[in-house]
Coordinates of C-alpha atoms and ligand atoms in Angstrom, one line a residue:
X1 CA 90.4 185.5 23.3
X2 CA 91.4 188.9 22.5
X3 CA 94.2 190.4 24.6
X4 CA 93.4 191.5 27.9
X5 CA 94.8 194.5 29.4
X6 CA 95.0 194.0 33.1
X7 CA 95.6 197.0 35.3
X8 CA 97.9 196.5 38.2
X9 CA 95.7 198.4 40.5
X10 CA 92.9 195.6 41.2
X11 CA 90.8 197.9 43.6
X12 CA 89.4 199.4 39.8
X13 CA 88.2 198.6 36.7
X14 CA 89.6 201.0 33.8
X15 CA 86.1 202.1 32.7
X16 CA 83.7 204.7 33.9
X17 CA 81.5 203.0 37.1
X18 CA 79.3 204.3 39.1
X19 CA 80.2 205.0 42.3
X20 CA 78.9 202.1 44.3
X21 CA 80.4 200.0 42.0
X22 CA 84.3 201.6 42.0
X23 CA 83.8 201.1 46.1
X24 CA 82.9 197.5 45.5
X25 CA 85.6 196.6 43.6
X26 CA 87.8 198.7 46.5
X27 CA 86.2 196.9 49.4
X28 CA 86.8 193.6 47.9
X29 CA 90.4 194.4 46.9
X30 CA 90.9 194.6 50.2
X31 CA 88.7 191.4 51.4
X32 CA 89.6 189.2 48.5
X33 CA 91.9 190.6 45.7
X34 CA 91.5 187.8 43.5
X35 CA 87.9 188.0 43.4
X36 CA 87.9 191.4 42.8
X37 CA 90.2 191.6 39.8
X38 CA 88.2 188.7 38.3
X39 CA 85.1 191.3 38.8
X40 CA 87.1 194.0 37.3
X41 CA 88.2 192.2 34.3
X42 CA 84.7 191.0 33.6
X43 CA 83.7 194.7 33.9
X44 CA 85.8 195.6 31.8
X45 CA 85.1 193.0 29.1
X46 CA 81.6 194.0 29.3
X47 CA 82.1 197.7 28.8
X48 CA 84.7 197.4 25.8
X49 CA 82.9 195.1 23.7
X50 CA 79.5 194.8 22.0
X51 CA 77.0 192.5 23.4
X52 CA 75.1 190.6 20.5
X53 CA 73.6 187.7 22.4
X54 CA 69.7 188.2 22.0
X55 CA 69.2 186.6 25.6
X56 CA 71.0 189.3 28.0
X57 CA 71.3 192.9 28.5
X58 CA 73.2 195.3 31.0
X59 CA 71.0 196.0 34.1
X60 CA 71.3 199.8 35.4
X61 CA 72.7 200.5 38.8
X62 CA 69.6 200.5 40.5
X63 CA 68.8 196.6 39.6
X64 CA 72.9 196.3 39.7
X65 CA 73.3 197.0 43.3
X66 CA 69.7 196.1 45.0
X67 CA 70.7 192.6 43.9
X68 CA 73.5 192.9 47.1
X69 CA 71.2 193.4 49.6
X70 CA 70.2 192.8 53.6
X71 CA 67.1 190.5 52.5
X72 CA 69.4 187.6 51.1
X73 CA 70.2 186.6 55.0
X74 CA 66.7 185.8 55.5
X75 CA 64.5 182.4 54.9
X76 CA 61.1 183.4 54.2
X77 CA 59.8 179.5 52.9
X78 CA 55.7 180.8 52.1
X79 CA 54.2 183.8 50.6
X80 CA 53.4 187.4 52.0
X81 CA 51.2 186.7 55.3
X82 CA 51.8 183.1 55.3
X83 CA 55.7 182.3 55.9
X84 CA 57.2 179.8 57.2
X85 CA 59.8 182.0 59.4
X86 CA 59.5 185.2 61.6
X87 CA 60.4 188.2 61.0
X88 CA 59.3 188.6 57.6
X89 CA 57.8 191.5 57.4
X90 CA 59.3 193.6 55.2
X91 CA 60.2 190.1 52.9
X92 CA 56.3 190.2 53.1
X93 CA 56.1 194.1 52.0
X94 CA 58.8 194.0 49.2
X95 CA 57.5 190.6 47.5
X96 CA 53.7 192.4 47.7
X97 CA 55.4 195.2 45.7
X98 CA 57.2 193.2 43.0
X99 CA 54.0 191.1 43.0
X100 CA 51.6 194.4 42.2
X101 CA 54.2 196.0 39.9
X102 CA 54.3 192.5 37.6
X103 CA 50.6 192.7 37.4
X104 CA 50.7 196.2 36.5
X105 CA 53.5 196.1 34.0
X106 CA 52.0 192.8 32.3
X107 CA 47.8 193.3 32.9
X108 CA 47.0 190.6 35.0
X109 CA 45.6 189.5 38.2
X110 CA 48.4 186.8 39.4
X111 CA 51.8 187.2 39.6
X112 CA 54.3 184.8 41.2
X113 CA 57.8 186.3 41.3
X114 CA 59.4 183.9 43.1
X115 CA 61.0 181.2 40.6
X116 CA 65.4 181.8 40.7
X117 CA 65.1 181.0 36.7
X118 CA 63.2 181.2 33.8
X119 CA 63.5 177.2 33.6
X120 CA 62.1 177.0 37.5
X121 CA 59.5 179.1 36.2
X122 CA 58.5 176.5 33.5
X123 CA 58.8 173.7 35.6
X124 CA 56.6 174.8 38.5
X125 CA 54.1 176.2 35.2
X126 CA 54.2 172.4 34.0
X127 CA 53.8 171.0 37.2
X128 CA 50.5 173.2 37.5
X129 CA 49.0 172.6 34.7
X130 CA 50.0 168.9 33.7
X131 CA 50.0 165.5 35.1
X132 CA 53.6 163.8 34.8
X133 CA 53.7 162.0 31.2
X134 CA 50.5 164.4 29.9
X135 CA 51.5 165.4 26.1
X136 CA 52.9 168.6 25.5
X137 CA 52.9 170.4 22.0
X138 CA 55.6 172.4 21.5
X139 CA 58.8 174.0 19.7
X140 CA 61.7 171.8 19.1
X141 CA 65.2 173.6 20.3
X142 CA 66.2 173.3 16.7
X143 CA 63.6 175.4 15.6
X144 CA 63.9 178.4 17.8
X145 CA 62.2 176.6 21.2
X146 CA 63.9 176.2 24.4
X147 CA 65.6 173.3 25.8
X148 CA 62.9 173.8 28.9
X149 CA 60.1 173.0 26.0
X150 CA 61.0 169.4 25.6
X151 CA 64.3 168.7 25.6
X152 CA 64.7 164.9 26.1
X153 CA 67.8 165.6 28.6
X154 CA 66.2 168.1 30.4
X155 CA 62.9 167.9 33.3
X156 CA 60.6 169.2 30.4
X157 CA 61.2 165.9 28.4
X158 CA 61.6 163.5 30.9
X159 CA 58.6 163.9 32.6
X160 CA 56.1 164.3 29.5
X161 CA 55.4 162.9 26.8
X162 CA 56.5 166.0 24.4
X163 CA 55.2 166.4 20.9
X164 CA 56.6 168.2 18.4
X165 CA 55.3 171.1 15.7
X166 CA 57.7 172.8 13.2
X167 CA 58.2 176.2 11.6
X168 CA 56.6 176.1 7.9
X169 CA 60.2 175.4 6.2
X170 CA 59.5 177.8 3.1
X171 CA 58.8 180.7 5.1
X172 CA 60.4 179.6 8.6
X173 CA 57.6 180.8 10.5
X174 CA 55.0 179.6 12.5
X175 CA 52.6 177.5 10.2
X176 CA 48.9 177.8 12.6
X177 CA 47.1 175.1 10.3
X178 CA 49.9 172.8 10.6
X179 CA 50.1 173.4 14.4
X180 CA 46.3 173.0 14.7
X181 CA 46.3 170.0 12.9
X182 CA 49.3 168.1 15.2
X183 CA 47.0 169.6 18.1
X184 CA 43.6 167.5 16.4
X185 CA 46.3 164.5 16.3
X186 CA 47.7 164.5 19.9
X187 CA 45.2 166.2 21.5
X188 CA 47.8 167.4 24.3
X189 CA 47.2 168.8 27.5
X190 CA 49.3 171.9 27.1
X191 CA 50.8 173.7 24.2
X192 CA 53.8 175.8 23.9
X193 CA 54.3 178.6 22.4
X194 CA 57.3 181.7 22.7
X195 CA 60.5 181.2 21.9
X196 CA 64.3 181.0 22.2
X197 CA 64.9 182.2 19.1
X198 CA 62.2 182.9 17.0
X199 CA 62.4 187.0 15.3
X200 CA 58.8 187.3 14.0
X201 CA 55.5 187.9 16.1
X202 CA 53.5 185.7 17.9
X203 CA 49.6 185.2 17.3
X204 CA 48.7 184.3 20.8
X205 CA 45.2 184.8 19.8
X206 CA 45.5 182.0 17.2
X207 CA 47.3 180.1 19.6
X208 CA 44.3 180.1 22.2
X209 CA 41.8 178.8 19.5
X210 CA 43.9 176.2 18.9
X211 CA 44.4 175.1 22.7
X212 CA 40.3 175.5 22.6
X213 CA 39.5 173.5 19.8
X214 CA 40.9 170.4 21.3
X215 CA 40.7 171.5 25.2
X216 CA 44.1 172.4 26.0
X217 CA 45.8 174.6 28.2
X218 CA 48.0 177.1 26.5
X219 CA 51.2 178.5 28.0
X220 CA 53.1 181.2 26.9
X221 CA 57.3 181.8 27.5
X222 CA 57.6 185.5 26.8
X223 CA 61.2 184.9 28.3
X224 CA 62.6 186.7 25.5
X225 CA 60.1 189.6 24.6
X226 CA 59.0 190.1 28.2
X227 CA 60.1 193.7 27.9
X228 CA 58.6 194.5 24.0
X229 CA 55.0 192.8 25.7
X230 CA 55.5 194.8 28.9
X231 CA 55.6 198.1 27.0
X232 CA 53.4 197.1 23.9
X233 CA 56.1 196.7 21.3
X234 CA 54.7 193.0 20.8
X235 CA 50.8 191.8 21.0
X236 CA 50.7 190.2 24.7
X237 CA 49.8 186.8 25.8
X238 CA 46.6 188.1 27.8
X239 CA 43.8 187.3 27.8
X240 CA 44.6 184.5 25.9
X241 CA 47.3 182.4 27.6
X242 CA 46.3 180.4 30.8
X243 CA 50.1 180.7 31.8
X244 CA 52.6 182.9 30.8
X245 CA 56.1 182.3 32.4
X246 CA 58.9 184.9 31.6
X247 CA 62.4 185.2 32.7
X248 CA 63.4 189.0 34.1
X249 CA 66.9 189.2 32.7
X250 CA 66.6 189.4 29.1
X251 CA 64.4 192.3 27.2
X252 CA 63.0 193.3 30.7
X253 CA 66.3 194.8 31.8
X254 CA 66.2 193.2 35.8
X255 CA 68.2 190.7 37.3
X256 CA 68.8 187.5 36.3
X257 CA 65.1 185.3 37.7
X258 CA 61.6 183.9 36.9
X259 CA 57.6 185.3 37.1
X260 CA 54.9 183.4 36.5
X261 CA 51.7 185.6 35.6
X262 CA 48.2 184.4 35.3
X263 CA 44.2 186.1 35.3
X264 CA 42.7 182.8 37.1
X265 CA 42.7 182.8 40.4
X266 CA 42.4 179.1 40.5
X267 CA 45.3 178.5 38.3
X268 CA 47.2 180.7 40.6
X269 CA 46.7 179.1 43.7
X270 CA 48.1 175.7 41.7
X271 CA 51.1 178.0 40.4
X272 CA 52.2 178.9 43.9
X273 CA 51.7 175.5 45.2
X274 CA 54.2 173.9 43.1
X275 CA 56.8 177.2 43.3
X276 CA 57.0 176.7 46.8
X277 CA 56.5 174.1 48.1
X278 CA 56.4 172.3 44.2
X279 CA 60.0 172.8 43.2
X280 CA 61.6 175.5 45.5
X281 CA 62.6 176.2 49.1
X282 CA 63.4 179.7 50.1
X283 CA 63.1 182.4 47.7
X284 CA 65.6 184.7 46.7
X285 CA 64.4 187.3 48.5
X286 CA 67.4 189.9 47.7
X287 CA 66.7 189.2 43.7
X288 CA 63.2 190.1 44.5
X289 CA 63.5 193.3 45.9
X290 CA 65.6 193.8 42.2
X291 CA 62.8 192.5 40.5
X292 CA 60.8 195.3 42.2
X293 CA 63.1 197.5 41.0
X294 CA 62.8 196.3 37.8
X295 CA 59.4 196.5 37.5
X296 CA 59.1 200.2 38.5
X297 CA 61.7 200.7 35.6
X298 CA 59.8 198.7 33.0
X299 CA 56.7 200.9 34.2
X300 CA 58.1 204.7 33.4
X301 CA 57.3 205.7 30.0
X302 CA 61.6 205.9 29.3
X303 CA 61.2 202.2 29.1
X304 CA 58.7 202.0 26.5
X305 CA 60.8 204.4 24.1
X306 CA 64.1 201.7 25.0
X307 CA 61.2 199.2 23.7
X308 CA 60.8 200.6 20.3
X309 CA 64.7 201.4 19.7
X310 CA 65.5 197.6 20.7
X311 CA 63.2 196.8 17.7
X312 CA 63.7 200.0 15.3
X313 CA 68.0 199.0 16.1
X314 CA 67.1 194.9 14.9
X315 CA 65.9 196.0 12.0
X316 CA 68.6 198.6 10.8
X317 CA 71.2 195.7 11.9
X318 CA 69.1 193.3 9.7
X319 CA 68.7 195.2 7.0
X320 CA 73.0 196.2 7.3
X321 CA 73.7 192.3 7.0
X322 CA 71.4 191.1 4.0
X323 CA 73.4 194.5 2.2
X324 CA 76.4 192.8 3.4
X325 CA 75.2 189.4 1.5
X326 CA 73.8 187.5 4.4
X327 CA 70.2 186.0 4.6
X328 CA 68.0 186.6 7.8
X329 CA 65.7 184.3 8.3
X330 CA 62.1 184.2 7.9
X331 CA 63.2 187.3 5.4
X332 CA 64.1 189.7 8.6
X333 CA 62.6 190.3 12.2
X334 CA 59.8 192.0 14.0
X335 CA 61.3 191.6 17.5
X336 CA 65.0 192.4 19.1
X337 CA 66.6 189.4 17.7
X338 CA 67.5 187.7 14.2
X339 CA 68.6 184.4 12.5
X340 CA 71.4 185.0 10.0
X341 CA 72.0 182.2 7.8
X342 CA 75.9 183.1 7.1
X343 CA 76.1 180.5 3.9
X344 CA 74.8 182.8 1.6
X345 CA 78.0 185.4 2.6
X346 CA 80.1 182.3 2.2
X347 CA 79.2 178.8 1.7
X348 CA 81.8 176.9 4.3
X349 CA 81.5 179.5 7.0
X350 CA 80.2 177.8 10.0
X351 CA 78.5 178.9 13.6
X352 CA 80.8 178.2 15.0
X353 CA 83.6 179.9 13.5
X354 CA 82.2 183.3 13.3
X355 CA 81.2 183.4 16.9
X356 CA 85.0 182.7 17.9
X357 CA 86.2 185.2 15.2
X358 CA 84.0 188.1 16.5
X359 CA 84.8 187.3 19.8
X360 CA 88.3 188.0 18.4
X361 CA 87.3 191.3 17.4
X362 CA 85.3 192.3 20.7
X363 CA 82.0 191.9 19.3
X364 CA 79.9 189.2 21.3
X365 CA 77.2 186.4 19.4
X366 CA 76.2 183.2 19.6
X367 CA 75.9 180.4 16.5
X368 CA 72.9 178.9 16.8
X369 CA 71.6 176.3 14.4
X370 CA 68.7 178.1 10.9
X371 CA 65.5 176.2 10.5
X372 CA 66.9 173.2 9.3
X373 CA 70.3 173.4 9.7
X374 CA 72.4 171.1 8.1
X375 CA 75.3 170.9 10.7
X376 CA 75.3 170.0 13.7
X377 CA 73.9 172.3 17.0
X378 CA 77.9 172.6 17.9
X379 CA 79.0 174.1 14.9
X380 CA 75.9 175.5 12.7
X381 CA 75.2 177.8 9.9
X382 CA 74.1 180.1 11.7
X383 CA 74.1 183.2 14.4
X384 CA 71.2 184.5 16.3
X385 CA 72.0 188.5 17.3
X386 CA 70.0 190.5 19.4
X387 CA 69.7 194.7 20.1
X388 CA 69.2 195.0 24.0
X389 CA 72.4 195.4 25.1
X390 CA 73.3 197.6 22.6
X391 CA 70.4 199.8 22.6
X392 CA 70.3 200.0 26.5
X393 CA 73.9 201.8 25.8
X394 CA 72.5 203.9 23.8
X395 CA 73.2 203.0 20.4
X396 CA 70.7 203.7 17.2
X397 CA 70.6 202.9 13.6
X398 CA 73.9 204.6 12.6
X399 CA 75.8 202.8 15.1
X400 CA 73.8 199.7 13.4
X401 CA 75.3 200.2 9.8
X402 CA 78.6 200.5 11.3
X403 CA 78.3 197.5 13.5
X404 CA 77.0 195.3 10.2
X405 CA 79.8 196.8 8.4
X406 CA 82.6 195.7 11.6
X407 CA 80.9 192.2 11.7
X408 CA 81.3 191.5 7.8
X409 CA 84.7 192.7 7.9
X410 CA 85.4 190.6 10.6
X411 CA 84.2 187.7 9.4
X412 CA 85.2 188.2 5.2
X413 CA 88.7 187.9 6.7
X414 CA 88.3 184.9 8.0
X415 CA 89.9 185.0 11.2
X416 CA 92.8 186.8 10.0
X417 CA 94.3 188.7 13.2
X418 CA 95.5 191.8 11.4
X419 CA 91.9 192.7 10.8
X420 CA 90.7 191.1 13.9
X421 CA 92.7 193.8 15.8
X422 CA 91.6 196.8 13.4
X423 CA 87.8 195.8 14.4
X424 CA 88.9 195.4 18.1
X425 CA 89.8 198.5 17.6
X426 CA 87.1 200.5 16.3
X427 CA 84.6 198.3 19.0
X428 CA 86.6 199.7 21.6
X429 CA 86.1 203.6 20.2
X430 CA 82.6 202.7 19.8
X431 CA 82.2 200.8 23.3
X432 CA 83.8 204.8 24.8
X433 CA 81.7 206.9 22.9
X434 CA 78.2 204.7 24.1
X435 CA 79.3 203.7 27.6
X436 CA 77.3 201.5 30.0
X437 CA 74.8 202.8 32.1
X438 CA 76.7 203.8 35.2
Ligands
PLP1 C1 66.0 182.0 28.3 C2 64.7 181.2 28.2 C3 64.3 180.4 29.3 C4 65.1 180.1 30.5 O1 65.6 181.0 31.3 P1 66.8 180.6 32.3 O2 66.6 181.8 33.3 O3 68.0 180.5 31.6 O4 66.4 179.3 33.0 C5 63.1 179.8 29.2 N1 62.3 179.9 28.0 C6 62.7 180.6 27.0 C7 61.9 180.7 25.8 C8 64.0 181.3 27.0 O5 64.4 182.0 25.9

């Protein structure tokens, strides 16, 4: 961990806030002071370092603070004009709202914004579509999937029978004819495709013609370019997906939840059956009313332009690390993320070890494990790193250069805390001169 500088006045966090959040952190002080200097120390963290993971962003204040709101003290079990509880009208008028804005933002008829998780999502999707113990075609997790594709420890692999396709392993992307040709052999009920961590595009189209040619359903996770499809940075899954299921905290900017979106209305009335009462009880009606919020974001034209610099900022950031000496996989990315296989930089440094050294330095990543990684998923060869957070605080492709440039020096020293602290450094000046949105 890098050194934390705690200020003795808990009622604030030492970085510009807006000023709902600065009276938080004061009401709280005064309610529960240990809560609220843990909440100031994480704000803090978050506005002095640079966020890397591909997976999560920094909401604005408007998604910030209409997650705190009067509609979390109400159960409202059902959907819009069919609840389980009184006095849900405006529950009924604010989910209607998210509901029309999804469709909107995403061109479809069916939206269902009610799952608390992008793994909820997928689980009332599954249920839906698939008998328990149907075959599933999908990603492995160690090829860029997610653990919610298949996973034997998880819902997704205990309840079906999951088989697996690969990346092709000399280009490490999607290989169609070998997926087609696993399809012809299993002939599954449902394939999978959108990814975890996965930096090219998707050919949904391709995709479909394989589900048709052996009479699957196909289901698309745009959890991770929900925003780039939303503003039509990335092809999107309609027409051609029969589900798509998306989480709403990572390219999409809202707060952390599910939506399931589909264009049958059949398939929709299945989808809301097993949301509620399937796999959930009350919704999170409070998160909702954010997601609404979210959605009118996502729809103004600003968001479309954030859209573009995400991806425009992943490629400067790729192209700053293979000058460094690293290799991205698949040769680079068309998306906000990458894969950077650290072994060509140097040959016995690990995952694992560079996410804890940048940590050092205030810059955030994960290791995650390169199409066929060698080591194991603890440790790894590699790191996936992602532009949203950055981008969202206003950074573009100078900052980029300079951030390649922070992260190799970083990591050439090998965890060496002289440098460590130089880099902290020069994050922190960054991190002022690009603040959060506040
Ligand atoms: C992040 C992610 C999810 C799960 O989202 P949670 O909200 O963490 O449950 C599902 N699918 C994919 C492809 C993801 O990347």
């Amino acid at each position: 961990m890098w050194p934390m500088t705690r200020t003795t006045d808990t009622s604030a966090a030492a970085v510009p806030m807006d000023a709902l959040s600065t009276g938080l952190l004061a009401l709280l002080n005064e309610k529960d002071a240990i809560v609220a200097r843990i909440l100031a120390d994480e704000a803090t963290r978050q506005a002095t370092t640079i966020e890397l993971i591909a997976s999560e962003n920094h909401v604005g204040p408007a998604v910030m603070h209409t997650m705190g709101n009067w509609m979390t003290n109400k159960y409202a079990e059902g959907y819009p004009g069919k609840r389980y509880y009184g006095g849900c009208r405006f529950h009924d008028e604010i989910e209607d709202l998210a509901r029309t804005r999804a469709c909107e933002l995403f061109g479809c008829r069916f939206a269902n914004v009610q799952p608390h998780s992008g793994a909820s999502a997928n689980i009332a999707a599954y249920m839906a579509m698939c008998k328990p113990g149907a075959t599933i075609l999908s990603l492995p997790i160690k090829s860029g999937g997610h653990l919610s594709h298949g996973l034997k420890v998880n819902f997704s692999g205990t309840f079906y029978k999951i088989v697996e396709y690969d990346l092709d392993p000399k280009t490490e992307t999607l290989d169609y004819d070998a997926i087609q040709s696993a399809a012809e052999a299993c002939k599954p009920a449902m394939i999978i495709c959108g990814y975890s961590a996965y930096p090219r595009v998707i050919d949904f189209a391709r995709f479909r013609k394989i589900a048709d040619s052996v009479g699957a359903y196909l289901l698309a996770d745009i959890a991770h370019i929900a925003g780039l499809v939303a503003s039509g940075v990335h092809p999107s899954p309609f027409p051609h997906a029969h589900v798509v299921t998306t989480t709403t905290h990572k390219t999409l900017r809202g707060p952390r939840g599910g939506l399931i979106l589909s264009d049958d209305e059949e398939t929709a009335k299945k989808i809301d059956r097993k949301v509620f009462p399937g796999s959930q009880g009350g919704p999170l009606m409070h998160i909702i009313a954010a997601k609404a919020v979210c959605f009118g974001e996502a729809l103004r034209p600003e968001f479309k332009e954030y859209c573009r610099r995400i991806v425009a900022n992943a490629g400067a950031l790729a192209d700053g690390l293979a000058e460094h000496g690293y290799r991205l996989c698949s040769g680079g990315t068309d998306n906000h993320l990458m894969l950077v296989d650290l072994r060509p930089r140097s040959e016995d440094l690990t995952g694992a070890d560079a996410e804890s050294w940048l940590e050092t330095a205030g810059i955030i990543v994960n290791k995650n494990g390169i199409p066929n990684d060698p080591r194991p998923p603890m440790v790894t060869s590699g790191l996936r790193l992602g532009t949203p957070a950055i981008t969202t605080r206003g950074m573009r492709e100078p900052q980029m250069h300079r951030i390649a440039g922070l992260i190799d020096r970083a990591l050439a020293a090998g965890g060496a805390e002289k440098v460590a602290c130089e880099v902290r450094r020069e994050v922190r000046a960054l991190c002022t001169e690009f603040p959060l949105p506040h």
